[in-house]
Amino acid sequence: MTALRVEIDLGKIQANARYLVRRLGARRISVTGVTKAVCGHPDVAAAMLEGGVTSLADARIANIFRMRTAGITCPISMIRAPLLSEMEDTIQYCDASYNTEMAMILKLGAAAKKLGTSHDVILMVEMGDIREGILPENLTDCAARVIATPGVALKGIAANFACLGNVAPTACDMAMLSRLADQIEGACGPFVELVSGGGSANLQWALGEDSSGRVNNLRLGEAILLGADPATGHPISGLHTDAFALFAEVIETRDKPSAIPPASIAPELGILRLVRNDDLRTRTILAVGQQDTDTSGLTFPSGIMFIGATSDHTVVDTAKSAVHVGSEMKMGMNYSALMRAMSAPDVAKTIHGKQKMNGSSKGGDTRSFLTLV
């Protein structure tokens, strides 16, 4: 088994999806599973679908193509604005895309007409995250232009929260999004089918007691994958937080000074040596670095303290733990660490939970796992 690897428990991902789908379904809110953090891994996508998610979304066409090639046929949306160079691929592999620029929507319409089909457009609204989005006062005019564009159809509106600005939405934000859907219908006529209120940071609102209004969809990635709230980093009650684990091999462990000492010449040997520091600590080096993951987003076993990392090495303090060279260390990951590890070519991905789909990486366990109901 490859030493540097991410182990993925599909049963826990499926259980997280099932729990969220059930809870949100009671509020008439559907769940779109976001697969961008796992690079569109087909087995992870399938686990989300088995948990009750009815649609998927990703930010890169290569990830979506990977899922389609593996046999995933459910609706998939391009969650980032399509690139000019990928218009036809977006039409071919995606049922819908999230957009803000009318010039690009016109290109989508032309590409759809060329391919003899129609493409659904979801307009992103700027609600305070200050990333992508149409200003609310311009939304109705933009919607009218989309409706008048051949080759595309207005499916809905959406907003982002806690992505760039790290501010969770409020009930007032969600009420405003509902009013914007009403305004589009009043001015333009067609029914706004989808009102997507954001992502995992919306769960505190969505599972609360406030009215959901017109909001009928959430796009969930981090909550399903890691069971965590993006705005706070805190675990979400009822969800597994350990569906992913990173394993790296120990390549050195020895006592070293806690601070970098000055160098001196040992006169009896005539060689350079480090001046002895009585405050020695056990330092351990792991064969994983910044090329492989976001090392600042790793969680280490109890008693082990992160010291620092370079491109290929991570140094930890193991004074309180017995570690030997050649052994493996298991680490948890936050969203950033997971995303980097899943995209790193030198980090193997090992699947646990079910038979792999076409297009998945080889190797790994195929045992069955119990899931929550």
mmCIF file of C-alpha atoms in Angstrom:
data_model
loop_
_atom_site.group_PDB
_atom_site.id
_atom_site.type_symbol
_atom_site.label_atom_id
_atom_site.label_comp_id
_atom_site.label_asym_id
_atom_site.label_seq_id
_atom_site.Cartn_x
_atom_site.Cartn_y
_atom_site.Cartn_z
ATOM 1 C CA MET A 1 0.000 0.000 0.000
ATOM 2 C CA THR A 2 1.308 3.461 -0.905
ATOM 3 C CA ALA A 3 2.541 5.262 2.190
ATOM 4 C CA LEU A 4 1.388 8.757 1.233
ATOM 5 C CA ARG A 5 -2.347 8.426 0.688
ATOM 6 C CA VAL A 6 -5.823 9.682 1.463
ATOM 7 C CA GLU A 7 -8.166 6.995 2.763
ATOM 8 C CA ILE A 8 -11.825 7.659 1.964
ATOM 9 C CA ASP A 9 -14.731 6.094 3.853
ATOM 10 C CA LEU A 10 -17.653 6.181 1.440
ATOM 11 C CA GLY A 11 -20.064 4.885 4.081
ATOM 12 C CA LYS A 12 -19.537 8.001 6.198
ATOM 13 C CA ILE A 13 -19.949 10.304 3.204
ATOM 14 C CA GLN A 14 -23.177 8.538 2.293
ATOM 15 C CA ALA A 15 -24.399 8.789 5.889
ATOM 16 C CA ASN A 16 -23.641 12.526 6.019
ATOM 17 C CA ALA A 17 -25.505 13.080 2.761
ATOM 18 C CA ARG A 18 -28.488 11.036 3.943
ATOM 19 C CA TYR A 19 -28.702 12.928 7.233
ATOM 20 C CA LEU A 20 -28.594 16.345 5.530
ATOM 21 C CA VAL A 21 -30.990 15.358 2.750
ATOM 22 C CA ARG A 22 -33.497 14.122 5.316
ATOM 23 C CA ARG A 23 -33.203 17.160 7.586
ATOM 24 C CA LEU A 24 -33.356 19.677 4.750
ATOM 25 C CA GLY A 25 -36.064 17.738 2.924
ATOM 26 C CA ALA A 26 -38.349 18.383 5.871
ATOM 27 C CA ARG A 27 -37.873 22.092 5.055
ATOM 28 C CA ARG A 28 -38.463 21.478 1.329
ATOM 29 C CA ILE A 29 -34.837 22.291 0.540
ATOM 30 C CA SER A 30 -33.029 20.054 -1.939
ATOM 31 C CA VAL A 31 -29.318 19.265 -1.744
ATOM 32 C CA THR A 32 -26.779 19.620 -4.528
ATOM 33 C CA GLY A 33 -23.592 17.741 -3.707
ATOM 34 C CA VAL A 34 -20.458 19.753 -4.498
ATOM 35 C CA THR A 35 -17.545 17.582 -5.644
ATOM 36 C CA LYS A 36 -14.837 20.160 -6.376
ATOM 37 C CA ALA A 37 -12.809 19.438 -3.212
ATOM 38 C CA VAL A 38 -12.399 15.807 -4.311
ATOM 39 C CA CYS A 39 -11.724 16.662 -7.978
ATOM 40 C CA GLY A 40 -14.950 15.039 -9.073
ATOM 41 C CA HIS A 41 -13.949 11.639 -7.699
ATOM 42 C CA PRO A 42 -16.632 9.313 -9.107
ATOM 43 C CA ASP A 43 -16.876 7.103 -6.016
ATOM 44 C CA VAL A 44 -17.353 10.079 -3.723
ATOM 45 C CA ALA A 45 -19.958 11.485 -6.108
ATOM 46 C CA ALA A 46 -21.754 8.125 -6.158
ATOM 47 C CA ALA A 47 -21.755 8.008 -2.344
ATOM 48 C CA MET A 48 -23.419 11.423 -2.259
ATOM 49 C CA LEU A 49 -26.054 10.226 -4.713
ATOM 50 C CA GLU A 50 -26.640 7.059 -2.703
ATOM 51 C CA GLY A 51 -27.209 9.295 0.314
ATOM 52 C CA GLY A 52 -30.106 10.968 -1.493
ATOM 53 C CA VAL A 53 -28.473 13.933 -3.212
ATOM 54 C CA THR A 54 -30.255 14.358 -6.552
ATOM 55 C CA SER A 55 -27.772 16.625 -8.347
ATOM 56 C CA LEU A 56 -24.073 17.470 -8.308
ATOM 57 C CA ALA A 57 -21.971 20.558 -8.961
ATOM 58 C CA ASP A 58 -18.311 21.169 -9.678
ATOM 59 C CA ALA A 59 -16.091 24.104 -10.650
ATOM 60 C CA ARG A 60 -13.962 22.419 -13.316
ATOM 61 C CA ILE A 61 -15.012 20.817 -16.551
ATOM 62 C CA ALA A 62 -12.295 18.139 -16.226
ATOM 63 C CA ASN A 63 -13.873 16.968 -12.971
ATOM 64 C CA ILE A 64 -17.314 16.855 -14.540
ATOM 65 C CA PHE A 65 -15.979 14.954 -17.539
ATOM 66 C CA ARG A 66 -14.394 12.481 -15.102
ATOM 67 C CA MET A 67 -17.760 11.837 -13.469
ATOM 68 C CA ARG A 68 -19.592 11.528 -16.780
ATOM 69 C CA THR A 69 -16.967 9.105 -18.099
ATOM 70 C CA ALA A 70 -17.436 7.002 -14.963
ATOM 71 C CA GLY A 71 -21.142 6.651 -15.752
ATOM 72 C CA ILE A 72 -22.730 9.316 -13.544
ATOM 73 C CA THR A 73 -25.871 10.533 -15.324
ATOM 74 C CA CYS A 74 -27.602 12.746 -12.747
ATOM 75 C CA PRO A 75 -27.931 16.509 -13.355
ATOM 76 C CA ILE A 76 -24.557 18.237 -12.923
ATOM 77 C CA SER A 77 -24.034 22.012 -12.803
ATOM 78 C CA MET A 78 -20.930 24.052 -13.503
ATOM 79 C CA ILE A 79 -20.714 25.978 -10.241
ATOM 80 C CA ARG A 80 -18.095 28.440 -11.500
ATOM 81 C CA ALA A 81 -18.761 30.673 -14.511
ATOM 82 C CA PRO A 82 -17.900 28.695 -17.672
ATOM 83 C CA LEU A 83 -14.688 29.600 -19.474
ATOM 84 C CA LEU A 84 -14.858 30.937 -23.013
ATOM 85 C CA SER A 85 -12.679 28.043 -24.189
ATOM 86 C CA GLU A 86 -15.061 25.493 -22.625
ATOM 87 C CA MET A 87 -18.453 26.633 -23.838
ATOM 88 C CA GLU A 88 -19.280 23.562 -25.922
ATOM 89 C CA ASP A 89 -17.962 21.202 -23.240
ATOM 90 C CA THR A 90 -20.133 22.978 -20.678
ATOM 91 C CA ILE A 91 -23.191 22.503 -22.863
ATOM 92 C CA GLN A 92 -22.328 18.867 -23.569
ATOM 93 C CA TYR A 93 -21.539 17.713 -20.011
ATOM 94 C CA CYS A 94 -23.462 20.118 -17.753
ATOM 95 C CA ASP A 95 -27.203 20.515 -17.372
ATOM 96 C CA ALA A 96 -26.833 24.040 -15.987
ATOM 97 C CA SER A 97 -24.205 26.623 -15.115
ATOM 98 C CA TYR A 98 -23.929 29.507 -12.652
ATOM 99 C CA ASN A 99 -23.306 32.827 -14.404
ATOM 100 C CA THR A 100 -22.866 36.561 -13.846
ATOM 101 C CA GLU A 101 -21.688 37.988 -17.187
ATOM 102 C CA MET A 102 -24.170 38.542 -20.005
ATOM 103 C CA ALA A 103 -21.435 38.339 -22.637
ATOM 104 C CA MET A 104 -20.655 34.793 -21.556
ATOM 105 C CA ILE A 105 -24.335 33.833 -21.377
ATOM 106 C CA LEU A 106 -24.694 34.916 -25.016
ATOM 107 C CA LYS A 107 -21.759 32.643 -25.876
ATOM 108 C CA LEU A 108 -23.442 29.782 -24.015
ATOM 109 C CA GLY A 109 -26.630 30.357 -25.972
ATOM 110 C CA ALA A 110 -24.746 30.304 -29.271
ATOM 111 C CA ALA A 111 -22.934 27.098 -28.305
ATOM 112 C CA ALA A 112 -26.205 25.455 -27.253
ATOM 113 C CA LYS A 113 -27.868 26.396 -30.543
ATOM 114 C CA LYS A 114 -24.902 24.994 -32.450
ATOM 115 C CA LEU A 115 -25.307 21.695 -30.604
ATOM 116 C CA GLY A 116 -29.074 21.694 -31.104
ATOM 117 C CA THR A 117 -30.012 21.929 -27.438
ATOM 118 C CA SER A 118 -30.841 24.355 -24.628
ATOM 119 C CA HIS A 119 -28.819 25.119 -21.504
ATOM 120 C CA ASP A 120 -30.111 26.185 -18.078
ATOM 121 C CA VAL A 121 -28.651 29.351 -16.552
ATOM 122 C CA ILE A 122 -28.585 30.170 -12.841
ATOM 123 C CA LEU A 123 -27.773 33.792 -12.065
ATOM 124 C CA MET A 124 -25.455 34.439 -9.134
ATOM 125 C CA VAL A 125 -26.421 37.412 -6.950
ATOM 126 C CA GLU A 126 -23.939 39.439 -4.903
ATOM 127 C CA MET A 127 -25.205 39.216 -1.325
ATOM 128 C CA GLY A 128 -22.138 40.382 0.599
ATOM 129 C CA ASP A 129 -19.454 37.748 0.056
ATOM 130 C CA ILE A 130 -17.851 40.113 -2.511
ATOM 131 C CA ARG A 131 -16.774 37.309 -4.800
ATOM 132 C CA GLU A 132 -18.893 36.699 -7.905
ATOM 133 C CA GLY A 133 -22.414 37.990 -8.325
ATOM 134 C CA ILE A 134 -24.747 40.470 -9.998
ATOM 135 C CA LEU A 135 -25.732 43.411 -7.812
ATOM 136 C CA PRO A 136 -29.335 42.971 -6.630
ATOM 137 C CA GLU A 137 -30.478 46.206 -8.277
ATOM 138 C CA ASN A 138 -29.314 44.893 -11.673
ATOM 139 C CA LEU A 139 -30.670 41.364 -11.346
ATOM 140 C CA THR A 140 -34.104 41.825 -12.917
ATOM 141 C CA ASP A 141 -32.674 43.466 -16.047
ATOM 142 C CA CYS A 142 -30.116 40.676 -16.404
ATOM 143 C CA ALA A 143 -32.818 38.031 -15.958
ATOM 144 C CA ALA A 144 -34.890 39.641 -18.710
ATOM 145 C CA ARG A 145 -31.925 39.508 -21.077
ATOM 146 C CA VAL A 146 -31.330 35.841 -20.281
ATOM 147 C CA ILE A 147 -34.979 35.032 -20.982
ATOM 148 C CA ALA A 148 -34.666 36.750 -24.356
ATOM 149 C CA THR A 149 -31.475 34.883 -25.325
ATOM 150 C CA PRO A 150 -31.912 31.891 -27.662
ATOM 151 C CA GLY A 151 -30.272 28.657 -26.561
ATOM 152 C CA VAL A 152 -30.487 29.278 -22.814
ATOM 153 C CA ALA A 153 -33.272 29.194 -20.229
ATOM 154 C CA LEU A 154 -33.389 30.959 -16.877
ATOM 155 C CA LYS A 155 -33.583 28.217 -14.249
ATOM 156 C CA GLY A 156 -33.007 30.205 -11.094
ATOM 157 C CA ILE A 157 -30.899 32.459 -8.907
ATOM 158 C CA ALA A 158 -28.254 31.719 -6.279
ATOM 159 C CA ALA A 159 -25.926 33.390 -3.804
ATOM 160 C CA ASN A 160 -22.638 32.646 -2.069
ATOM 161 C CA PHE A 161 -21.828 33.167 1.592
ATOM 162 C CA ALA A 162 -18.726 32.528 3.735
ATOM 163 C CA CYS A 163 -16.565 31.717 0.718
ATOM 164 C CA LEU A 164 -14.355 34.803 0.450
ATOM 165 C CA GLY A 165 -15.796 37.012 3.175
ATOM 166 C CA ASN A 166 -16.249 34.195 5.732
ATOM 167 C CA VAL A 167 -19.526 35.708 6.919
ATOM 168 C CA ALA A 168 -22.449 33.332 7.429
ATOM 169 C CA PRO A 169 -25.847 34.362 6.036
ATOM 170 C CA THR A 170 -28.716 35.594 8.138
ATOM 171 C CA ALA A 171 -32.468 35.095 7.917
ATOM 172 C CA CYS A 172 -32.654 38.611 6.440
ATOM 173 C CA ASP A 173 -30.273 37.601 3.643
ATOM 174 C CA MET A 174 -32.428 34.601 2.795
ATOM 175 C CA ALA A 175 -35.612 36.687 2.875
ATOM 176 C CA MET A 176 -34.000 39.138 0.455
ATOM 177 C CA LEU A 177 -33.093 36.314 -1.921
ATOM 178 C CA SER A 178 -36.715 35.176 -1.852
ATOM 179 C CA ARG A 179 -37.890 38.713 -2.665
ATOM 180 C CA LEU A 180 -35.498 38.876 -5.599
ATOM 181 C CA ALA A 181 -37.064 35.706 -7.048
ATOM 182 C CA ASP A 182 -40.497 37.298 -6.659
ATOM 183 C CA GLN A 183 -39.305 40.496 -8.385
ATOM 184 C CA ILE A 184 -37.977 38.573 -11.392
ATOM 185 C CA GLU A 185 -41.272 36.744 -11.790
ATOM 186 C CA GLY A 186 -43.253 39.967 -11.418
ATOM 187 C CA ALA A 187 -41.180 41.803 -14.019
ATOM 188 C CA CYS A 188 -40.331 39.034 -16.481
ATOM 189 C CA GLY A 189 -43.063 36.414 -16.136
ATOM 190 C CA PRO A 190 -41.325 32.985 -16.115
ATOM 191 C CA PHE A 191 -41.294 31.012 -12.869
ATOM 192 C CA VAL A 192 -37.963 30.981 -11.009
ATOM 193 C CA GLU A 193 -37.617 27.256 -10.341
ATOM 194 C CA LEU A 194 -34.400 27.224 -8.308
ATOM 195 C CA VAL A 195 -33.499 29.579 -5.467
ATOM 196 C CA SER A 196 -30.171 28.296 -4.148
ATOM 197 C CA GLY A 197 -29.311 29.908 -0.835
ATOM 198 C CA GLY A 198 -25.638 29.037 -0.696
ATOM 199 C CA GLY A 199 -23.510 26.272 0.780
ATOM 200 C CA SER A 200 -22.560 24.530 3.990
ATOM 201 C CA ALA A 201 -22.333 27.804 5.918
ATOM 202 C CA ASN A 202 -26.122 28.127 5.482
ATOM 203 C CA LEU A 203 -26.941 25.036 7.508
ATOM 204 C CA GLN A 204 -27.362 26.843 10.809
ATOM 205 C CA TRP A 205 -30.055 28.977 9.163
ATOM 206 C CA ALA A 206 -31.540 26.150 7.088
ATOM 207 C CA LEU A 207 -31.929 23.816 10.062
ATOM 208 C CA GLY A 208 -33.275 26.560 12.321
ATOM 209 C CA GLU A 209 -36.806 27.780 12.894
ATOM 210 C CA ASP A 210 -36.919 30.736 10.493
ATOM 211 C CA SER A 211 -39.068 30.405 7.389
ATOM 212 C CA SER A 212 -37.142 29.153 4.368
ATOM 213 C CA GLY A 213 -39.235 31.343 2.069
ATOM 214 C CA ARG A 214 -38.456 30.736 -1.616
ATOM 215 C CA VAL A 215 -35.057 29.182 -0.872
ATOM 216 C CA ASN A 216 -35.340 25.562 -2.023
ATOM 217 C CA ASN A 217 -31.745 24.420 -2.543
ATOM 218 C CA LEU A 218 -28.350 24.349 -0.857
ATOM 219 C CA ARG A 219 -25.033 23.421 -2.477
ATOM 220 C CA LEU A 220 -23.186 21.296 0.078
ATOM 221 C CA GLY A 221 -19.581 20.168 -0.103
ATOM 222 C CA GLU A 222 -17.735 20.630 3.173
ATOM 223 C CA ALA A 223 -20.683 19.542 5.329
ATOM 224 C CA ILE A 224 -21.083 16.248 3.457
ATOM 225 C CA LEU A 225 -17.376 15.528 3.103
ATOM 226 C CA LEU A 226 -16.017 16.707 6.450
ATOM 227 C CA GLY A 227 -19.068 17.297 8.644
ATOM 228 C CA ALA A 228 -17.867 20.832 9.388
ATOM 229 C CA ASP A 229 -19.227 24.381 9.231
ATOM 230 C CA PRO A 230 -17.016 26.456 6.878
ATOM 231 C CA ALA A 231 -17.687 29.709 8.725
ATOM 232 C CA THR A 232 -16.497 28.399 12.110
ATOM 233 C CA GLY A 233 -14.639 25.167 11.370
ATOM 234 C CA HIS A 234 -16.726 23.505 14.091
ATOM 235 C CA PRO A 235 -18.186 20.007 13.674
ATOM 236 C CA ILE A 236 -21.858 19.831 12.703
ATOM 237 C CA SER A 237 -23.894 17.749 15.126
ATOM 238 C CA GLY A 238 -25.032 14.427 13.684
ATOM 239 C CA LEU A 239 -22.328 14.231 10.994
ATOM 240 C CA HIS A 240 -19.130 12.216 10.604
ATOM 241 C CA THR A 241 -15.984 14.355 10.628
ATOM 242 C CA ASP A 242 -13.538 11.587 9.739
ATOM 243 C CA ALA A 243 -14.578 10.348 6.301
ATOM 244 C CA PHE A 244 -11.106 11.333 5.013
ATOM 245 C CA ALA A 245 -7.706 10.670 6.573
ATOM 246 C CA LEU A 246 -4.186 11.407 5.335
ATOM 247 C CA PHE A 247 -1.415 8.869 5.986
ATOM 248 C CA ALA A 248 2.305 9.699 5.721
ATOM 249 C CA GLU A 249 5.430 7.725 6.568
ATOM 250 C CA VAL A 250 7.907 8.695 9.286
ATOM 251 C CA ILE A 251 11.375 9.192 7.742
ATOM 252 C CA GLU A 252 13.270 10.553 10.750
ATOM 253 C CA THR A 253 12.764 10.816 14.482
ATOM 254 C CA ARG A 254 15.438 11.990 16.937
ATOM 255 C CA ASP A 255 16.162 14.370 19.802
ATOM 256 C CA LYS A 256 17.155 17.846 18.678
ATOM 257 C CA PRO A 257 17.545 21.254 20.347
ATOM 258 C CA SER A 258 14.283 23.106 20.774
ATOM 259 C CA ALA A 259 15.969 26.238 19.394
ATOM 260 C CA ILE A 260 18.520 26.613 16.608
ATOM 261 C CA PRO A 261 21.894 26.833 18.379
ATOM 262 C CA PRO A 262 25.039 28.544 17.090
ATOM 263 C CA ALA A 263 27.737 26.479 15.388
ATOM 264 C CA SER A 264 31.304 26.025 16.654
ATOM 265 C CA ILE A 265 34.457 24.162 15.809
ATOM 266 C CA ALA A 266 35.205 21.172 18.025
ATOM 267 C CA PRO A 267 38.959 21.679 18.571
ATOM 268 C CA GLU A 268 39.588 18.032 19.420
ATOM 269 C CA LEU A 269 38.021 16.912 16.148
ATOM 270 C CA GLY A 270 38.550 19.925 13.928
ATOM 271 C CA ILE A 271 34.993 19.708 12.646
ATOM 272 C CA LEU A 272 31.896 21.871 12.732
ATOM 273 C CA ARG A 273 29.339 20.893 15.346
ATOM 274 C CA LEU A 274 26.265 22.334 17.012
ATOM 275 C CA VAL A 275 26.653 23.767 20.481
ATOM 276 C CA ARG A 276 24.811 21.483 22.901
ATOM 277 C CA ASN A 277 21.421 22.706 24.049
ATOM 278 C CA ASP A 278 20.137 20.949 27.155
ATOM 279 C CA ASP A 279 16.513 21.586 26.109
ATOM 280 C CA LEU A 280 16.205 18.670 23.686
ATOM 281 C CA ARG A 281 12.901 17.662 22.101
ATOM 282 C CA THR A 282 11.982 14.688 19.954
ATOM 283 C CA ARG A 283 11.390 15.883 16.407
ATOM 284 C CA THR A 284 9.828 13.653 13.784
ATOM 285 C CA ILE A 285 9.806 14.214 10.039
ATOM 286 C CA LEU A 286 6.931 12.981 7.870
ATOM 287 C CA ALA A 287 7.213 12.359 4.130
ATOM 288 C CA VAL A 288 4.543 14.885 3.200
ATOM 289 C CA GLY A 289 4.846 18.576 2.454
ATOM 290 C CA GLN A 290 3.343 21.663 0.909
ATOM 291 C CA GLN A 291 3.407 20.043 -2.541
ATOM 292 C CA ASP A 292 0.997 17.417 -1.242
ATOM 293 C CA THR A 293 -1.438 19.275 0.990
ATOM 294 C CA ASP A 294 -2.030 22.383 3.064
ATOM 295 C CA THR A 295 0.016 21.301 6.059
ATOM 296 C CA SER A 296 -1.435 24.098 8.205
ATOM 297 C CA GLY A 297 -4.812 22.377 7.808
ATOM 298 C CA LEU A 298 -3.721 19.008 9.204
ATOM 299 C CA THR A 299 -4.880 17.627 12.541
ATOM 300 C CA PHE A 300 -2.386 15.376 14.324
ATOM 301 C CA PRO A 301 -2.874 12.612 16.891
ATOM 302 C CA SER A 302 -3.080 13.583 20.544
ATOM 303 C CA GLY A 303 0.269 14.621 22.003
ATOM 304 C CA ILE A 304 1.808 15.507 18.634
ATOM 305 C CA MET A 305 2.462 19.170 17.825
ATOM 306 C CA PHE A 306 2.989 20.694 14.381
ATOM 307 C CA ILE A 307 6.291 22.588 14.081
ATOM 308 C CA GLY A 308 6.565 23.472 10.417
ATOM 309 C CA ALA A 309 6.709 22.215 6.850
ATOM 310 C CA THR A 310 8.599 22.641 3.603
ATOM 311 C CA SER A 311 7.801 21.393 0.117
ATOM 312 C CA ASP A 312 8.424 17.712 0.944
ATOM 313 C CA HIS A 313 8.776 17.506 4.739
ATOM 314 C CA THR A 314 6.510 18.091 7.709
ATOM 315 C CA VAL A 315 8.145 18.388 11.124
ATOM 316 C CA VAL A 316 6.247 17.566 14.306
ATOM 317 C CA ASP A 317 7.112 17.386 17.991
ATOM 318 C CA THR A 318 6.652 13.821 19.232
ATOM 319 C CA ALA A 319 8.202 14.166 22.701
ATOM 320 C CA LYS A 320 5.006 12.751 24.220
ATOM 321 C CA SER A 321 4.507 9.943 21.693
ATOM 322 C CA ALA A 322 6.494 6.849 20.754
ATOM 323 C CA VAL A 323 7.147 7.031 16.992
ATOM 324 C CA HIS A 324 9.591 4.979 14.940
ATOM 325 C CA VAL A 325 11.037 5.329 11.456
ATOM 326 C CA GLY A 326 9.026 3.465 8.819
ATOM 327 C CA SER A 327 5.737 3.728 10.708
ATOM 328 C CA GLU A 328 2.765 5.764 9.452
ATOM 329 C CA MET A 329 0.996 8.700 11.003
ATOM 330 C CA LYS A 330 -2.727 9.284 10.446
ATOM 331 C CA MET A 331 -3.886 12.886 10.173
ATOM 332 C CA GLY A 332 -7.205 14.651 9.797
ATOM 333 C CA MET A 333 -7.699 17.400 7.202
ATOM 334 C CA ASN A 334 -9.670 20.587 6.931
ATOM 335 C CA TYR A 335 -11.231 21.619 3.616
ATOM 336 C CA SER A 336 -8.098 23.301 2.274
ATOM 337 C CA ALA A 337 -5.881 20.335 3.163
ATOM 338 C CA LEU A 338 -8.370 17.894 1.636
ATOM 339 C CA MET A 339 -8.631 19.869 -1.591
ATOM 340 C CA ARG A 340 -4.848 20.041 -2.019
ATOM 341 C CA ALA A 341 -4.322 16.365 -1.157
ATOM 342 C CA MET A 342 -7.036 15.174 -3.538
ATOM 343 C CA SER A 343 -5.530 17.191 -6.402
ATOM 344 C CA ALA A 344 -1.917 16.160 -5.703
ATOM 345 C CA PRO A 345 -0.745 13.470 -8.173
ATOM 346 C CA ASP A 346 1.693 11.884 -5.708
ATOM 347 C CA VAL A 347 -0.965 11.308 -3.047
ATOM 348 C CA ALA A 348 -2.741 7.976 -3.593
ATOM 349 C CA LYS A 349 -6.491 7.742 -2.984
ATOM 350 C CA THR A 350 -7.700 4.572 -1.276
ATOM 351 C CA ILE A 351 -11.400 3.802 -1.256
ATOM 352 C CA HIS A 352 -13.279 1.982 1.507
ATOM 353 C CA GLY A 353 -16.960 1.219 1.361
ATOM 354 C CA LYS A 354 -18.071 -0.291 -1.950
ATOM 355 C CA GLN A 355 -17.052 -1.507 -5.395
ATOM 356 C CA LYS A 356 -15.339 1.252 -7.369
ATOM 357 C CA MET A 357 -16.931 2.866 -10.416
ATOM 358 C CA ASN A 358 -15.379 3.005 -13.869
ATOM 359 C CA GLY A 359 -12.821 5.791 -13.946
ATOM 360 C CA SER A 360 -11.877 5.474 -10.265
ATOM 361 C CA SER A 361 -8.322 4.896 -9.152
ATOM 362 C CA LYS A 362 -7.229 1.312 -8.712
ATOM 363 C CA GLY A 363 -6.550 -0.342 -5.386
ATOM 364 C CA GLY A 364 -8.239 -0.022 -2.053
ATOM 365 C CA ASP A 365 -10.642 -1.858 0.134
ATOM 366 C CA THR A 366 -14.136 -2.779 -1.026
ATOM 367 C CA ARG A 367 -15.646 -3.740 2.310
ATOM 368 C CA SER A 368 -19.162 -2.671 3.211
ATOM 369 C CA PHE A 369 -19.754 -0.079 5.932
ATOM 370 C CA LEU A 370 -22.858 0.481 8.018
ATOM 371 C CA THR A 371 -24.563 3.808 7.442
ATOM 372 C CA LEU A 372 -26.850 5.912 9.615
ATOM 373 C CA VAL A 373 -30.571 5.846 8.879
#
